[in-house]
XYZ file of C-alpha atoms in Angstrom:
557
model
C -132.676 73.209 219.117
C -131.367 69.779 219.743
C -134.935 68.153 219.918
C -135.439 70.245 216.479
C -132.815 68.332 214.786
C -133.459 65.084 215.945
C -137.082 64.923 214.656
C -135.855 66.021 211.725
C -132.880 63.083 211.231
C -136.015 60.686 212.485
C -138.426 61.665 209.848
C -135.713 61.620 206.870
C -134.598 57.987 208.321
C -138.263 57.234 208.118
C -138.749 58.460 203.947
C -135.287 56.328 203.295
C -136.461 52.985 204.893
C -139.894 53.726 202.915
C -138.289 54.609 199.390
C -136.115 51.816 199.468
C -139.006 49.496 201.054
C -140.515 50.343 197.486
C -139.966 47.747 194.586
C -138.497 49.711 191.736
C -139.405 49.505 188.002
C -137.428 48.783 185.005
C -137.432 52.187 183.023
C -138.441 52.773 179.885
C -135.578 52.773 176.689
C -133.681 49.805 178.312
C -130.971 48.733 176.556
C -130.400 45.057 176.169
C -127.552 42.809 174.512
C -127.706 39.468 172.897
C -124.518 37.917 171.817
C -126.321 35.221 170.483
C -129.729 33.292 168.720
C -130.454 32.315 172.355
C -129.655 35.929 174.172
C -131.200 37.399 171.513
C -134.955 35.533 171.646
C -135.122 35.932 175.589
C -134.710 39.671 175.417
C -137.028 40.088 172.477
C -139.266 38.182 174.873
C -138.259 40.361 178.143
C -138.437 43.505 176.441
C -141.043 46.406 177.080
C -141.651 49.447 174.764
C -139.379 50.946 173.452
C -136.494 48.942 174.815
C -132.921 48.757 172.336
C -131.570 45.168 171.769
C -128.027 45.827 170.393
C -126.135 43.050 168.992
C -122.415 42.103 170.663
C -121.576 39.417 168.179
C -122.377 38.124 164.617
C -124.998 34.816 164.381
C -127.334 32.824 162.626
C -131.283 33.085 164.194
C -134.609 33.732 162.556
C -136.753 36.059 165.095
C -140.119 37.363 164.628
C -141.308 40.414 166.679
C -144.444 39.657 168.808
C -147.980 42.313 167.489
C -147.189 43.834 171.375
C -143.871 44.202 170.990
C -141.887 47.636 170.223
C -138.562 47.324 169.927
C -135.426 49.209 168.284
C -132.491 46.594 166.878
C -129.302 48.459 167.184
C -126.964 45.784 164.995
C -123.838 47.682 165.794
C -121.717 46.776 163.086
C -122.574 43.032 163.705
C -123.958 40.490 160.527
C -127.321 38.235 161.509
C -127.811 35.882 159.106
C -131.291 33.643 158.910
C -131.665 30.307 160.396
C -132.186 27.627 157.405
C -135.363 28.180 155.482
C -136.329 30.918 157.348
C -137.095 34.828 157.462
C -134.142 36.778 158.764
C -136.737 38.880 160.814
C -140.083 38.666 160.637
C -141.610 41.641 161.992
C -145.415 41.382 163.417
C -144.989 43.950 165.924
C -143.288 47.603 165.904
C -139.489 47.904 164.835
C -136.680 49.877 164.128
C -133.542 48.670 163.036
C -130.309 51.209 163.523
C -126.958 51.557 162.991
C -123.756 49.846 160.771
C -124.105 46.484 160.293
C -126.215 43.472 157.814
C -128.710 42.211 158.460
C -128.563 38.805 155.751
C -130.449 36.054 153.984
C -129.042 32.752 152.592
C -132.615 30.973 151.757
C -134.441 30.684 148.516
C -137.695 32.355 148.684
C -136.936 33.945 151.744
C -136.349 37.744 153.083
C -133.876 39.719 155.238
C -136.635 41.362 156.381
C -140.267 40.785 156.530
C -142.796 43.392 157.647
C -146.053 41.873 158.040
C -149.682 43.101 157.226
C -150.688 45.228 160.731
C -146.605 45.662 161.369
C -144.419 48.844 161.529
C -141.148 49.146 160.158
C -138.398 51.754 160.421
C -135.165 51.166 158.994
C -132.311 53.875 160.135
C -129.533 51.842 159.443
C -127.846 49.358 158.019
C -127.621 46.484 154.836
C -129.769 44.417 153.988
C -128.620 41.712 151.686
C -129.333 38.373 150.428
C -125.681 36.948 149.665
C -126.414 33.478 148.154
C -128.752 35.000 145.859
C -128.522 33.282 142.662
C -131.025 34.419 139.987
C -129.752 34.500 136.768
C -132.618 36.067 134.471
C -136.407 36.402 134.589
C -137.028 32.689 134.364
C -134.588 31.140 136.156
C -134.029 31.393 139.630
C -131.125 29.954 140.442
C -132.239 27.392 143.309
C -132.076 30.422 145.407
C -133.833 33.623 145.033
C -136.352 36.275 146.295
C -136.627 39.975 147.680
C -134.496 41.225 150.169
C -137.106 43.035 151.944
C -141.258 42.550 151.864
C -143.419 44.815 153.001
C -147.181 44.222 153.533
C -147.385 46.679 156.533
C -146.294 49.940 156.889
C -142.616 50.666 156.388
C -140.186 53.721 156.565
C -136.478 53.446 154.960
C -134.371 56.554 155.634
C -130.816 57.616 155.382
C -127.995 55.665 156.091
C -129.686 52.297 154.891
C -128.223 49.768 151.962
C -129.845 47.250 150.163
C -128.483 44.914 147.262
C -128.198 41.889 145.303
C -126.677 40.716 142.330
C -129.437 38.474 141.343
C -131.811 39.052 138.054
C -134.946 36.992 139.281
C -136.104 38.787 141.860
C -136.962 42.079 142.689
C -134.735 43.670 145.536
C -138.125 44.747 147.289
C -141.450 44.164 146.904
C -144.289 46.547 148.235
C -147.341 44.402 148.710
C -148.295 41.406 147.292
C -147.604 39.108 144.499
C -150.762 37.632 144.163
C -153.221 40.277 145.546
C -156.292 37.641 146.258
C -153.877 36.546 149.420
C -154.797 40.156 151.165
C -158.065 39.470 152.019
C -158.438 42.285 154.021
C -157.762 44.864 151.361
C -155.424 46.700 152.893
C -152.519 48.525 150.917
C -149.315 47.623 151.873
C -147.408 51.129 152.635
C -143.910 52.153 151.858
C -142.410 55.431 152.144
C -138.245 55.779 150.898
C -136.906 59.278 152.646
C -132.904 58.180 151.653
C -130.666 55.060 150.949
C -128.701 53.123 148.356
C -130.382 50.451 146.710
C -129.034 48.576 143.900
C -130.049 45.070 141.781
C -132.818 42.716 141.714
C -134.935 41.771 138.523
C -136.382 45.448 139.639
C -135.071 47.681 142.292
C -138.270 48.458 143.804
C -141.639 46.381 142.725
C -144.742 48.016 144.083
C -146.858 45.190 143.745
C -150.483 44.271 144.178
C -152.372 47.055 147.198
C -149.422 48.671 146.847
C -148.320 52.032 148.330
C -145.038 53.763 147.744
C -144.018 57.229 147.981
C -140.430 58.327 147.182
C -138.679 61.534 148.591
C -135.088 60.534 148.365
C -132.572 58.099 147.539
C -130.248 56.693 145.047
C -131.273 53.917 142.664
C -129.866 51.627 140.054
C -130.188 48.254 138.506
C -128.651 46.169 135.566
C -131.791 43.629 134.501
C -134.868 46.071 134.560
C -136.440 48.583 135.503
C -135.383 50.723 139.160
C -139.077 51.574 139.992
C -141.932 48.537 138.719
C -145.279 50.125 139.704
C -148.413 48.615 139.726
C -151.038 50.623 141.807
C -150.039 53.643 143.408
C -146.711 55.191 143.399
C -145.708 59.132 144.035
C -141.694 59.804 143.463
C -140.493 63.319 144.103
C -137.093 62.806 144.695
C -134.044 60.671 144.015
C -131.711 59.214 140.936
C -132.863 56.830 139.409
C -130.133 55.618 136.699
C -129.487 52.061 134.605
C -127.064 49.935 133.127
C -126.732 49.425 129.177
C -128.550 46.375 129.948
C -132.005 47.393 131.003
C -134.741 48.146 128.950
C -136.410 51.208 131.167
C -135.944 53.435 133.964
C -139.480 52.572 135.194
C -142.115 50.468 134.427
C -145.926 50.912 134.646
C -148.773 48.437 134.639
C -152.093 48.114 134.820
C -154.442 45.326 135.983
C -157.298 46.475 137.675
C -158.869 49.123 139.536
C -158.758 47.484 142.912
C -155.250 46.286 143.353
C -153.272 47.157 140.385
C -154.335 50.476 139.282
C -151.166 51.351 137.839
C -151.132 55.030 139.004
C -147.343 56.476 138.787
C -147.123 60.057 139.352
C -143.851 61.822 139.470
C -143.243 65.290 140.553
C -139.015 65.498 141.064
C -135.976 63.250 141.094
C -133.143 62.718 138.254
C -134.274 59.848 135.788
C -130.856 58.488 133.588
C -131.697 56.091 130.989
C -128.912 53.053 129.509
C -126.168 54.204 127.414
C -126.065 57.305 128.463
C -129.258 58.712 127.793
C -129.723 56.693 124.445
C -132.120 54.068 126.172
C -136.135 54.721 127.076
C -137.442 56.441 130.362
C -140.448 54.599 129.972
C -141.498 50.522 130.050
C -144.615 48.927 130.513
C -146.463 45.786 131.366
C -149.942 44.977 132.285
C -152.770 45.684 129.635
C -154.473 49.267 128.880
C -155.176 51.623 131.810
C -153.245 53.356 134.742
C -151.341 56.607 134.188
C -147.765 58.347 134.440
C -148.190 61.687 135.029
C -145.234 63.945 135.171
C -144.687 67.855 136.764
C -141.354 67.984 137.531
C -137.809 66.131 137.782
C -134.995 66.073 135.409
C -135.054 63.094 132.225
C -132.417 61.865 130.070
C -133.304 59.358 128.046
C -135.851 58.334 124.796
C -139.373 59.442 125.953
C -141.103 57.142 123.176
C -144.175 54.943 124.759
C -145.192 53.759 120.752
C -147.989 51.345 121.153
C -147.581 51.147 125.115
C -150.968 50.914 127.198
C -150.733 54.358 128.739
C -149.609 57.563 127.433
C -147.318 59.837 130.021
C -149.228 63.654 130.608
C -146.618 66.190 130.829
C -146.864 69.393 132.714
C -143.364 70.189 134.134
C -139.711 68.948 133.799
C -136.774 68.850 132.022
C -136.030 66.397 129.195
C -133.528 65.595 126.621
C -136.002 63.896 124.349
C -139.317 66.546 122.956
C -141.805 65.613 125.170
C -144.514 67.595 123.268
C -146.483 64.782 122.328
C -147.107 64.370 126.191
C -147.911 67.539 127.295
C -150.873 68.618 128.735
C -153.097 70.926 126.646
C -149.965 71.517 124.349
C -148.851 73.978 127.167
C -145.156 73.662 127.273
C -141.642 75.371 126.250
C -139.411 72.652 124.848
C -136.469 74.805 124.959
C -133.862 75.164 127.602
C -130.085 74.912 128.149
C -127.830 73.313 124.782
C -129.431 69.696 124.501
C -132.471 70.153 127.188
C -136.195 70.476 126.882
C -137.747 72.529 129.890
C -141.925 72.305 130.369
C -143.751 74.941 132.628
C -147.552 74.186 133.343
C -149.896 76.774 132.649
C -151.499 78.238 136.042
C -151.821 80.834 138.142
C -148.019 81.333 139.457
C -146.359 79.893 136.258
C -145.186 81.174 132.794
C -147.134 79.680 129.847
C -144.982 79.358 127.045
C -147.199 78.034 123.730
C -146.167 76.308 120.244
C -142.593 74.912 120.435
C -142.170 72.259 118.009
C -138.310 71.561 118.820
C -135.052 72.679 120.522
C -133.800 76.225 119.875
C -130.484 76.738 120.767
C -127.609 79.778 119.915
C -124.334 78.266 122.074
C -124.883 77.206 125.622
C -127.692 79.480 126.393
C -131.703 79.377 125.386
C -133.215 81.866 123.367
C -136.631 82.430 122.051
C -138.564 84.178 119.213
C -141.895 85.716 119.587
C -142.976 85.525 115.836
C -145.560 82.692 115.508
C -144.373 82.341 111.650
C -141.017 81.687 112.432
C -139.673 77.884 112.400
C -139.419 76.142 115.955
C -141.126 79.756 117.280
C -141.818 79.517 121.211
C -144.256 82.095 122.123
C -143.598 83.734 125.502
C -147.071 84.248 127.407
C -145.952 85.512 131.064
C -148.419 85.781 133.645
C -147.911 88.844 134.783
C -148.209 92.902 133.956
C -145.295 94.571 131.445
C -143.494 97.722 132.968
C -141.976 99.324 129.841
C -139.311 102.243 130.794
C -139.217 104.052 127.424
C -136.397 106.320 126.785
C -137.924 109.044 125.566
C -135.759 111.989 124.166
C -136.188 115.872 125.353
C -137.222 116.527 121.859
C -140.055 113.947 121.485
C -138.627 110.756 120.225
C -137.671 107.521 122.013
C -134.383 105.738 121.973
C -135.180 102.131 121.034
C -131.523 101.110 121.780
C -131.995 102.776 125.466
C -134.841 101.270 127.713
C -136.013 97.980 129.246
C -138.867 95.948 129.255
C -139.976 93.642 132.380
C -142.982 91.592 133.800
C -143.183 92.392 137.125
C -145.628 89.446 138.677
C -149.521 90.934 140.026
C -149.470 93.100 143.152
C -145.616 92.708 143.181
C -143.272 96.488 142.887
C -140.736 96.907 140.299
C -138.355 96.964 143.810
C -139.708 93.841 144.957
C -139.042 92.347 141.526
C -135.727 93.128 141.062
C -135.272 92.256 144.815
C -135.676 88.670 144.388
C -134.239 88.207 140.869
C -130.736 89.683 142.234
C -131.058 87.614 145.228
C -131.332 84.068 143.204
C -129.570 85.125 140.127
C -125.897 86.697 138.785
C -126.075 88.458 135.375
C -121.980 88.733 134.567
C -121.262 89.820 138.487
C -123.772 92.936 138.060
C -127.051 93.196 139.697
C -129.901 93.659 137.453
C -131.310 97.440 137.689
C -133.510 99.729 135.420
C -130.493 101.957 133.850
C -130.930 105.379 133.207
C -130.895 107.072 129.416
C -127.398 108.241 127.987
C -127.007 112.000 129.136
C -128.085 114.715 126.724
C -126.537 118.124 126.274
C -128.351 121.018 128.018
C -130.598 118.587 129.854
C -130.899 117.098 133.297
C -132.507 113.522 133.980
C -135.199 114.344 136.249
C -135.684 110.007 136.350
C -138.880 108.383 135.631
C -142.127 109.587 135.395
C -145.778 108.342 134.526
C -147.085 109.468 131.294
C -150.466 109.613 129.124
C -149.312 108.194 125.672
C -150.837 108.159 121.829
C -149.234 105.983 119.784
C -149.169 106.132 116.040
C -152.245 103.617 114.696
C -149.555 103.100 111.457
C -146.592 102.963 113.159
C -146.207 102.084 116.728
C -142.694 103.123 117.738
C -143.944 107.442 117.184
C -146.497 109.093 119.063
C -149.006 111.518 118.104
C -149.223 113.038 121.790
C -147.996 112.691 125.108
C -147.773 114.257 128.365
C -146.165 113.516 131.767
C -147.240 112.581 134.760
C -146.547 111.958 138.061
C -142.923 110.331 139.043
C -143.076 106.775 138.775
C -143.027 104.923 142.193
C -140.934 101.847 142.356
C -142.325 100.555 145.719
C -145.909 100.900 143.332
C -147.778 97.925 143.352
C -147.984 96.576 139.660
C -151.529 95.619 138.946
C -151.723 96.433 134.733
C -149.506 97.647 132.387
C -147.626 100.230 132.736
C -145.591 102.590 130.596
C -142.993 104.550 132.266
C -141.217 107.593 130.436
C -137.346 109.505 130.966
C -137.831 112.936 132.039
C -135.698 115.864 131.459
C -135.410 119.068 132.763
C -133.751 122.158 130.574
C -130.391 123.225 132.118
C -131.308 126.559 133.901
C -134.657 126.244 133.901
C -134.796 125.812 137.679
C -138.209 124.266 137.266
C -137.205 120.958 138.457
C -140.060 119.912 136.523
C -140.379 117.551 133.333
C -139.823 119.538 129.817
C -143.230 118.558 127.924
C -141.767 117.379 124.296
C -142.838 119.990 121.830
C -141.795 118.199 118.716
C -143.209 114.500 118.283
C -140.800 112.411 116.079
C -143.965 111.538 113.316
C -143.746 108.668 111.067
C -143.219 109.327 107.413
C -145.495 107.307 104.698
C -142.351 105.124 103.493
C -140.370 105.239 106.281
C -140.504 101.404 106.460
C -142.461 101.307 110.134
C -143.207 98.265 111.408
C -146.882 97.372 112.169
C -148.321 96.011 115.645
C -149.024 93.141 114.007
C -145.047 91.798 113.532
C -143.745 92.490 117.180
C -141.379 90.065 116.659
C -137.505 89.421 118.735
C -135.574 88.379 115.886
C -132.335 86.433 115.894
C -130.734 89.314 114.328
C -131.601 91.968 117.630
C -129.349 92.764 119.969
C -130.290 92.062 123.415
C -129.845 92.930 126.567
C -128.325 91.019 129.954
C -131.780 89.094 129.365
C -132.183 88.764 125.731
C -131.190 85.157 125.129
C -133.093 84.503 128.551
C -136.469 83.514 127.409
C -136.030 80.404 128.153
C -134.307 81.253 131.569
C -137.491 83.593 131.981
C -140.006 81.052 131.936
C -137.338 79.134 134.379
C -137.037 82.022 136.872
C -140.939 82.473 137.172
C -140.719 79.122 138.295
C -138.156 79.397 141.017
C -138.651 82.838 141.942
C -142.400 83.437 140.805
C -140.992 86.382 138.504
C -140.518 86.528 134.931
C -138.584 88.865 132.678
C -138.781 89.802 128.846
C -136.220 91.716 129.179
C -135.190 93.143 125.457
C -134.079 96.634 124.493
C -136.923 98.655 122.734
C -136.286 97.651 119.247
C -139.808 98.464 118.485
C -142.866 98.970 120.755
């Protein structure tokens, strides 16, 4: 046993002397410090991939990150600031810059941060600034002015970053290039915006010459001009965008030509506030004729007129306090929603298509709608979907027009599926929306709801000529056409537990004063039900919750 346990101490002796005979690598994620412009070039020199250099002090230097290089800049609440005449940081390489701190420019015609053609940029943190800026309009700089960040790589700002100026010469960034012949290579310049603040320059963000920008996120403003100047390609889908009294647009469009400038804006969300309030334009323009701004979604306030501008915006979606209907697409568009606001709902496959608004129809706080075509500022309701019309029809033969509801349940969706997800996204005075039953009658018993074979009037379509029930309607039945549904009742006593046919139709009378098929109209006069001065909020529910509902009492079939 003792022999055992020395060969055993021997041979771990003889793995210790070996491991520690072994020279042993840095590992990966290092994290350096550089208290100063010296500290800080040696270990941008020393470091591998995907080493951290965090700052310990604030200092002047002007570094440029090698093409090998890939390195994260933690400034931890510290302020570099560029040598004279000089890029703060000139990035050739692969870098992210993280948490508080600036990250500051003092030179004219120089940038806080510059991300070179091939480059990769990621800023997670902090501000970028240029605090000598001193731009004073368009055409005069100052002595000291330029962007606070270019970008002729690829870049990616997210959350948590700042950038500002107070100047009015310069953009605040600039996404490619100002004069387009110096990128030989062709090669857009690519920025994406997930989040941030950014604030002032001539224009907040200029998407220059091979420029690429995409917006998710963000909050935007400016005082001089516009908050988004595109030139070629730009796709915004989220974000506020708002200006001072003093700018002329909320963005700007502009076309040069179809390599480099294509002036191709297309916007799909994000809030868009225009100066005083509202009062000023969403829309500005430079460049000659050509490009487009086409718009599907996000929330407007502001004058939509583009009079003699060289593109004209295409409308299929959004929200507007200004009638957009000169701009919509195939005049497919409701220009009605809540008090002072214009809501437009493509026409396709999952949406409502709402047809012939000419302006803003609005009883209080809350849309409504007519469905008369001859009536002024008519909006006719077009849902895509199949109508399930519960008739309350009376043991004797005639309906109850005041008693019923009318809904369109989408294709291959249940009535229980429908109301499923409009009481899940929507509160109609604290009740859930249901399909109510008809007022009791004396000597009957509501059996419920039950399939039935109808003949309407031809000369008055609110009687019938014949009918018979049934089978009981199925809520969990997929809705693929029209339906008609009918109230059953069963004679007290009868024990049948079966429908009572109606013996005596109610029949129209010669000058009874029916109303033809042809005038189907919701006046402003009926009185509606929990969804009757919803058609506006109808077309708006199909397109959050892919429903839509008419929703009126049976004032006449």
């Amino acid at each position: 046993m003792k022999k055992r346990r020395l060969m055993l101490c021997s041979i771990i002796s003889l793995i210790m002397v070996f491991v520690m005979a072994v020279p042993m690598t840095v590992s990966a994620d290092t994290v350096r410090v550089a208290g100063d412009a010296t500290a800080l070039a040696n270990e941008i020199k020393a470091a591998q991939k995907g080493d951290t250099i965090k700052l310990t002090a604030s200092f002047a230097a002007s570094i440029t990150i090698p093409a090998d290089k890939n390195i994260t800049l933690d400034l931890n609440g510290q302020t570099l600031t560029n040598e004279a005449g000089n890029h703060t940081i000139t990035n050739e390489g692969t870098l992210t810059i993280k948490g508080d701190g600036t990250v500051d420019n003092v030179s004219h015609a120089k940038a806080a941060v510059y991300n070179k053609q091939g480059a990769t940029a990621t800023l997670s943190g902090g501000k970028f600034t240029r605090s000598k800026e001193t731009g004073k309009s368009d055409s005069v700089s100052g002595g000291n002015s330029y962007y606070n960040i270019l970008n002729q790589g690829e870049m990616t700002i997210n959350s948590g970053v700042e950038v500002s100026q107070t100047g009015h010469f310069s953009s605040l960034i600039d996404n490619g290039w100002y004069n387009g012949s110096e990128n030989t290579a062709k090669i857009n310049a690519k920025l994406t915006i997930n989040g941030g603040t950014f604030s002032g320059g001539l224009n907040t963000i200029k998407n220059d010459d091979f420029g690429d920008l995409t917006i998710k996120d963000g909050k935007f403003s400016n005082t001089s001009g516009a908050v988004v100047l595109n030139w070629n390609i730009a796709n915004i889908s989220g974000g506020s965008f708002e200006v001072a009294d003093s700018a002329k647009s909320v963005i700007a469009n502009g076309y040069g030509n179809a390599e480099m400038d294509k002036g191709e804006l297309t916007i799909t969300g994000g809030t868009f506030t225009a100066s005083n309030d509202g009062a000023g334009n969403i829309f500005g323009y430079t460049g000659s004729n050509g490009g487009f701004v086409k718009i599907s979604g996000g929330t407007f306030d502001g004058d939509l007129n583009t009079t003699g501008y060289p593109y004209t915006p295409e409308i299929s979606g959004g929200e507007f306090t200004d009638d957009p209907g000169q701009y919509v697409v195939n005049d497919k568009a409701v220009l009605v929603l809540d008090k002072d606001e214009y809501l437009v709902i493509y026409n396709d496959d999952d949406y409502a298509c709402v047809l012939g608004a000419t302006h803003k129809a609005v009883r209080g706080d809350r849309p409504y709608y007519y469905l008369d075509k001859e009536d002024a500022g008519q909006v006719e309701l077009e849902p895509l979907g199949h109508s399930v019309d519960f008739y309350a029809m009376q043991p004797e033969g005639s309906i109850d027009y005041e008693q019923g509801d009318s809904i369109t349940v989408p294709d291959g969706k249940s009535v229980k599926e429908f109301l499923a997800i409009v009481n899940e996204e929507y509160e109609f005075d604290g009740k859930a929306y249901a399909i109510t039953d008809p007022k009791a009658v004396d000597g009957y018993k509501f059996l419920g709801w039950y399939n039935g074979t109808a003949k309407w009037n031809e000369n008055d379509d609110t009687k019938l000529d014949s009918f018979a029930y049934g089978e009981k309607f199925d809520f969990d039945q997929k809705i693929t056409k029209d339906t008609e549904v009918f109230a059953a009742w069963e004679k007290v006593g009868s024990g049948s537990n079966e429908p009572t046919q109606p013996g005596n139709l109610d029949k129209p009378s010669k000058d009874n004063g029916a109303v033809a098929k042809a005038d189907k109209s919701a006046k402003t006069g009926d009185d509606f039900n929990l969804f009757a001065v919803g058609g506006v909020a109808l077309a708006a529910i199909i397109a959050m919750a892919a429903v839509a509902i008419t929703g009126r009492r049976h004032r006449q079939r």
